[in-house]
Amino acid sequence: MPPSQPQSGYGYQQQPQGAPAAGGGGGGYNMHPNFGGFMNDPTAQMGFQVGKSAVMAGQEYMEQNFGRLVSVSALKHYFNVSNSYVVNKLYIVLFPWWHRPWSRQQRLSNNGQDGYFLPPREDTNSPDMYIPMMALVTYILLKTLLAGLRGAFDPELLATTFFTSVFVLLLEIGIIKLGTLLLNISSTSQIFDLVAYSGYKFVGVIISLLLSELLGHLGVGGRWASWVIFLYCFSANAFFLLRSLRYVLLPDQNGQGVGGGAAGYTVARSQRNRRTQFLFVYSYVVQFGFMLWLSKV
């Protein structure tokens, strides 16, 4: 009879002990005890332990090598920011003309002799990595969004924009390091300072792209308005770098020459002229080319 088959199947002795006594979904529920048996198998447990050990070993290896290449404690210094710092820093980057002073603040260590720079949270003139990182991510997303609004979206545009931005940063840092090497500038600034100052340009590029696109949709100004916005953002970034990097690339070396203060002043004066020219070229000429390149849609 037809009812006898479900009864005999339900009473089959090879069913796992954990099988439910209720009917209805019994046929589909039989897979779960088998999966649980696999999870409890000693061989499977050994495999999971080996995999877990391999993951932990790989994580430990990455942490050790990352610590060799990058000082984690130094990197945390550049992310020690506050909301007020971010707002004030953005204002300085976009409107640097009225900011005073530009020198970074220092604090003496416990021995009362060695000093260290204050973190961005406590010093507005301190460079940070938070704003450049967020500006870089925003620039990549904005560039892709604008391309999509024009009907030219391509998934590869995200990767292309990212690698272009990183290439610009690396090339710019290379130019600075080459200039400091040729001009014999012995600066105590870390590489993170140069990365931070190089990344602030993305703030001006974002503002330029946004306002130009907005005015274009409103039909106001035309191409000349976009150029006015770009030139202002470029000028603000160039002036910001000129005043900020003065304390990084142009350390005061008066009195370090051979033969006393007069000789030291003569050497420092001749070198300072070349260093000032390099800083001007970097802040205005180099930045103009990079910002114009990044602002192309």
Coordinates of C-alpha atoms in Angstrom, one line a residue:
M1 CA 0.0 0.0 0.0
P2 CA 1.3 3.5 -0.6
P3 CA 1.3 4.7 3.0
S4 CA 3.6 1.8 4.0
Q5 CA 6.6 3.2 2.1
P6 CA 7.0 6.4 4.1
Q7 CA 6.7 4.4 7.3
S8 CA 9.4 2.0 6.3
G9 CA 11.7 4.8 5.1
Y10 CA 11.2 6.7 8.4
G11 CA 12.1 3.6 10.4
Y12 CA 15.3 2.8 8.3
Q13 CA 18.0 1.9 10.9
Q14 CA 20.9 3.6 9.0
Q15 CA 19.4 7.1 9.5
P16 CA 21.7 9.3 11.7
Q17 CA 20.7 9.5 15.3
G18 CA 20.3 13.2 15.1
A19 CA 17.6 13.0 12.4
P20 CA 14.3 14.8 13.3
A21 CA 11.3 12.9 14.3
A22 CA 8.9 15.3 12.5
G23 CA 7.8 14.6 9.0
G24 CA 7.4 17.0 6.1
G25 CA 10.9 18.3 5.6
G26 CA 12.7 15.1 6.6
G27 CA 14.1 14.3 3.2
G28 CA 15.9 17.7 2.8
Y29 CA 17.0 17.8 6.4
N30 CA 19.1 14.6 6.1
M31 CA 22.1 16.6 4.7
H32 CA 22.8 18.5 7.8
P33 CA 23.8 15.6 10.1
N34 CA 26.1 14.4 7.4
F35 CA 27.7 17.8 7.1
G36 CA 28.0 17.9 10.9
G37 CA 29.7 14.5 10.8
F38 CA 32.2 16.0 8.4
M39 CA 32.9 18.9 10.7
N40 CA 33.5 16.5 13.6
D41 CA 35.8 14.2 11.5
P42 CA 39.4 14.2 13.0
T43 CA 40.9 14.6 9.6
A44 CA 38.8 17.7 8.8
Q45 CA 39.6 19.2 12.2
M46 CA 43.3 18.7 11.5
G47 CA 42.9 20.4 8.2
F48 CA 41.2 23.3 9.8
Q49 CA 43.9 23.6 12.4
V50 CA 46.6 23.6 9.7
G51 CA 44.8 26.2 7.7
K52 CA 44.3 28.4 10.8
S53 CA 48.0 28.1 11.6
A54 CA 49.0 29.0 8.1
V55 CA 46.7 32.1 8.2
M56 CA 48.2 33.2 11.5
A57 CA 51.7 32.6 10.3
G58 CA 51.0 34.7 7.2
Q59 CA 49.5 37.5 9.2
E60 CA 52.5 37.5 11.5
Y61 CA 54.9 37.6 8.6
M62 CA 53.0 40.5 7.0
E63 CA 53.0 42.4 10.3
Q64 CA 56.8 41.9 10.8
N65 CA 57.7 42.9 7.2
F66 CA 55.3 45.9 7.3
G67 CA 56.9 47.0 10.5
R68 CA 60.3 46.9 8.8
L69 CA 59.2 49.1 5.9
V70 CA 56.8 51.4 7.7
S71 CA 56.9 52.6 11.3
V72 CA 53.5 52.0 12.6
S73 CA 53.9 54.4 15.5
A74 CA 55.0 57.1 13.1
L75 CA 52.0 56.4 10.8
K76 CA 49.6 56.6 13.8
H77 CA 51.0 60.1 14.4
Y78 CA 49.7 61.3 11.0
F79 CA 46.2 59.9 11.7
N80 CA 45.8 61.5 15.1
V81 CA 43.3 64.1 14.0
S82 CA 40.1 65.6 15.3
N83 CA 37.0 67.1 13.6
S84 CA 38.2 70.6 14.4
Y85 CA 41.6 69.9 12.9
V86 CA 40.1 68.6 9.6
V87 CA 37.8 71.6 9.2
N88 CA 40.6 74.1 10.0
K89 CA 43.1 72.3 7.7
L90 CA 40.7 72.3 4.8
Y91 CA 40.1 76.0 5.3
I92 CA 43.9 76.6 5.3
V93 CA 44.4 74.5 2.1
L94 CA 41.6 76.3 0.3
F95 CA 42.2 79.8 1.8
P96 CA 45.9 80.0 2.8
W97 CA 46.3 83.7 2.2
W98 CA 45.3 84.8 5.7
H99 CA 46.8 82.0 7.7
R100 CA 49.5 82.8 10.3
P101 CA 51.9 81.4 11.5
W102 CA 53.1 78.5 9.4
S103 CA 55.8 77.0 11.6
R104 CA 55.1 73.7 13.3
Q105 CA 55.0 73.5 17.1
Q106 CA 57.4 71.3 19.1
R107 CA 57.4 69.9 22.6
L108 CA 60.4 69.0 24.6
S109 CA 60.8 65.4 25.7
N110 CA 61.4 64.2 29.2
N111 CA 65.1 65.0 29.2
G112 CA 64.3 68.6 28.4
Q113 CA 66.6 68.7 25.4
D114 CA 65.2 66.7 22.5
G115 CA 62.0 67.9 20.9
Y116 CA 59.3 66.4 18.8
F117 CA 56.5 67.8 16.6
L118 CA 53.0 67.8 18.0
P119 CA 50.4 65.6 16.3
P120 CA 47.9 67.1 13.9
R121 CA 45.2 67.1 16.6
E122 CA 47.3 69.6 18.6
D123 CA 48.9 71.6 15.8
T124 CA 47.0 72.8 12.7
N125 CA 50.3 73.2 10.8
S126 CA 51.2 69.6 11.2
P127 CA 50.8 67.5 8.1
D128 CA 48.4 64.6 8.3
M129 CA 47.5 61.5 6.2
Y130 CA 43.8 61.5 6.9
I131 CA 42.8 64.4 4.6
P132 CA 45.1 63.2 1.6
M133 CA 43.8 59.6 1.9
M134 CA 40.1 60.7 2.0
A135 CA 40.7 63.2 -0.8
L136 CA 42.3 60.5 -2.9
V137 CA 39.4 58.1 -2.5
T138 CA 36.9 60.9 -3.1
Y139 CA 38.8 62.0 -6.3
I140 CA 38.7 58.4 -7.7
L141 CA 35.0 58.0 -7.0
L142 CA 34.2 61.5 -8.3
K143 CA 36.2 61.0 -11.5
T144 CA 34.2 57.8 -12.2
L145 CA 30.9 59.4 -11.4
L146 CA 31.5 62.3 -13.7
A147 CA 32.5 59.8 -16.5
G148 CA 29.2 58.0 -15.8
L149 CA 27.2 61.2 -16.1
R150 CA 28.7 61.7 -19.5
G151 CA 27.9 58.2 -20.6
A152 CA 31.5 57.1 -20.7
F153 CA 31.6 54.9 -17.6
D154 CA 34.0 51.9 -17.7
P155 CA 34.7 49.6 -14.8
E156 CA 38.4 49.8 -15.6
L157 CA 38.2 53.6 -15.0
L158 CA 38.5 53.0 -11.2
A159 CA 41.7 51.1 -11.6
T160 CA 43.1 53.5 -14.2
T161 CA 42.3 56.6 -12.0
F162 CA 43.8 54.9 -8.9
F163 CA 47.1 54.0 -10.6
T164 CA 47.3 57.4 -12.3
S165 CA 46.9 59.1 -8.9
V166 CA 49.5 56.9 -7.2
F167 CA 51.9 57.4 -10.1
V168 CA 51.5 61.2 -9.7
L169 CA 52.2 61.0 -6.0
L170 CA 55.3 58.8 -6.5
L171 CA 56.6 60.9 -9.3
E172 CA 56.1 64.1 -7.2
I173 CA 57.9 62.6 -4.2
G174 CA 60.7 61.5 -6.5
I175 CA 61.1 65.0 -7.8
I176 CA 61.3 66.3 -4.2
K177 CA 63.8 63.7 -3.1
L178 CA 66.0 64.4 -6.2
G179 CA 65.9 68.1 -5.6
T180 CA 66.9 67.7 -2.0
L181 CA 69.7 65.4 -3.1
L182 CA 71.1 67.8 -5.8
L183 CA 70.8 70.8 -3.5
N184 CA 72.3 69.0 -0.5
I185 CA 69.3 69.6 1.7
S186 CA 69.5 67.6 4.9
S187 CA 66.0 67.7 6.1
T188 CA 64.8 65.8 9.1
S189 CA 61.3 65.4 7.6
Q190 CA 60.0 61.9 7.1
I191 CA 58.6 60.5 3.9
F192 CA 55.1 60.7 5.4
D193 CA 55.4 64.5 5.4
L194 CA 56.1 64.5 1.7
V195 CA 53.3 62.1 1.0
A196 CA 50.9 64.3 3.0
Y197 CA 51.9 67.5 1.3
S198 CA 51.7 65.9 -2.1
G199 CA 48.2 64.6 -1.3
Y200 CA 46.6 67.9 -0.4
K201 CA 46.4 68.8 -4.1
F202 CA 43.5 66.4 -4.4
V203 CA 41.3 68.8 -2.3
G204 CA 41.7 71.6 -4.9
V205 CA 41.2 69.2 -7.8
I206 CA 38.0 67.9 -6.3
I207 CA 36.6 71.4 -5.7
S208 CA 37.6 72.4 -9.3
L209 CA 35.9 69.4 -10.8
L210 CA 32.7 69.8 -8.7
L211 CA 32.3 73.5 -9.3
S212 CA 33.1 73.2 -13.0
E213 CA 30.6 70.4 -13.5
L214 CA 27.9 72.3 -11.5
L215 CA 28.4 75.5 -13.5
G216 CA 28.4 73.5 -16.7
H217 CA 25.0 71.9 -15.9
L218 CA 23.6 75.3 -14.9
G219 CA 24.9 76.9 -18.1
V220 CA 26.8 79.5 -16.2
G221 CA 30.2 80.9 -17.3
G222 CA 31.3 78.3 -19.8
R223 CA 34.9 77.1 -20.1
W224 CA 36.4 80.4 -18.9
A225 CA 34.6 79.9 -15.5
S226 CA 36.2 76.4 -15.2
W227 CA 39.6 77.9 -15.8
V228 CA 39.1 80.6 -13.2
I229 CA 38.1 78.0 -10.6
F230 CA 41.0 75.8 -11.5
L231 CA 43.5 78.6 -11.4
Y232 CA 42.3 79.7 -7.9
C233 CA 42.5 76.1 -6.6
F234 CA 45.9 75.8 -8.1
S235 CA 47.1 79.1 -6.7
A236 CA 45.8 78.2 -3.2
N237 CA 47.6 74.8 -3.2
A238 CA 50.8 76.3 -4.6
F239 CA 50.9 79.1 -1.9
F240 CA 50.0 76.5 0.8
L241 CA 52.9 74.3 -0.3
L242 CA 55.3 77.3 -0.6
R243 CA 54.7 78.3 2.9
S244 CA 54.5 74.8 4.5
L245 CA 57.4 73.2 2.8
R246 CA 59.6 76.2 3.6
Y247 CA 60.2 74.7 7.0
V248 CA 60.8 71.2 5.5
L249 CA 63.0 71.9 2.5
L250 CA 64.7 75.1 3.7
P251 CA 66.1 74.5 7.1
D252 CA 68.0 77.3 8.7
Q253 CA 71.7 76.6 8.3
N254 CA 73.1 79.9 9.3
G255 CA 76.3 79.7 11.3
Q256 CA 77.2 76.1 10.1
G257 CA 79.9 77.1 7.7
V258 CA 83.6 76.8 8.2
G259 CA 85.3 79.9 9.7
G260 CA 82.5 81.3 11.8
G261 CA 79.2 83.0 11.4
A262 CA 80.1 85.2 8.4
A263 CA 81.3 82.3 6.3
G264 CA 78.4 80.2 7.3
Y265 CA 76.0 83.0 6.3
T266 CA 77.7 83.3 2.9
V267 CA 77.3 79.6 2.2
A268 CA 73.8 79.5 3.5
R269 CA 72.8 82.5 1.5
S270 CA 74.1 81.1 -1.8
Q271 CA 72.4 77.8 -1.2
R272 CA 69.2 79.3 0.0
N273 CA 68.8 81.1 -3.3
R274 CA 68.9 77.9 -5.2
R275 CA 66.7 76.1 -2.7
T276 CA 64.1 78.9 -2.9
Q277 CA 64.1 78.7 -6.7
F278 CA 63.6 74.9 -6.5
L279 CA 60.7 75.3 -4.0
F280 CA 59.1 77.9 -6.2
V281 CA 59.3 75.7 -9.3
Y282 CA 58.0 72.7 -7.4
S283 CA 55.1 74.6 -5.8
Y284 CA 54.0 76.4 -9.0
V285 CA 55.3 74.8 -12.1
V286 CA 55.3 71.2 -11.1
Q287 CA 51.9 71.5 -9.2
F288 CA 50.3 73.2 -12.2
G289 CA 51.2 70.3 -14.5
F290 CA 50.1 67.6 -12.1
M291 CA 46.8 69.4 -11.1
L292 CA 46.0 70.1 -14.8
W293 CA 46.6 66.4 -15.5
L294 CA 44.4 65.2 -12.7
S295 CA 41.6 67.7 -13.6
K296 CA 41.1 66.2 -17.0
V297 CA 37.8 64.5 -17.2

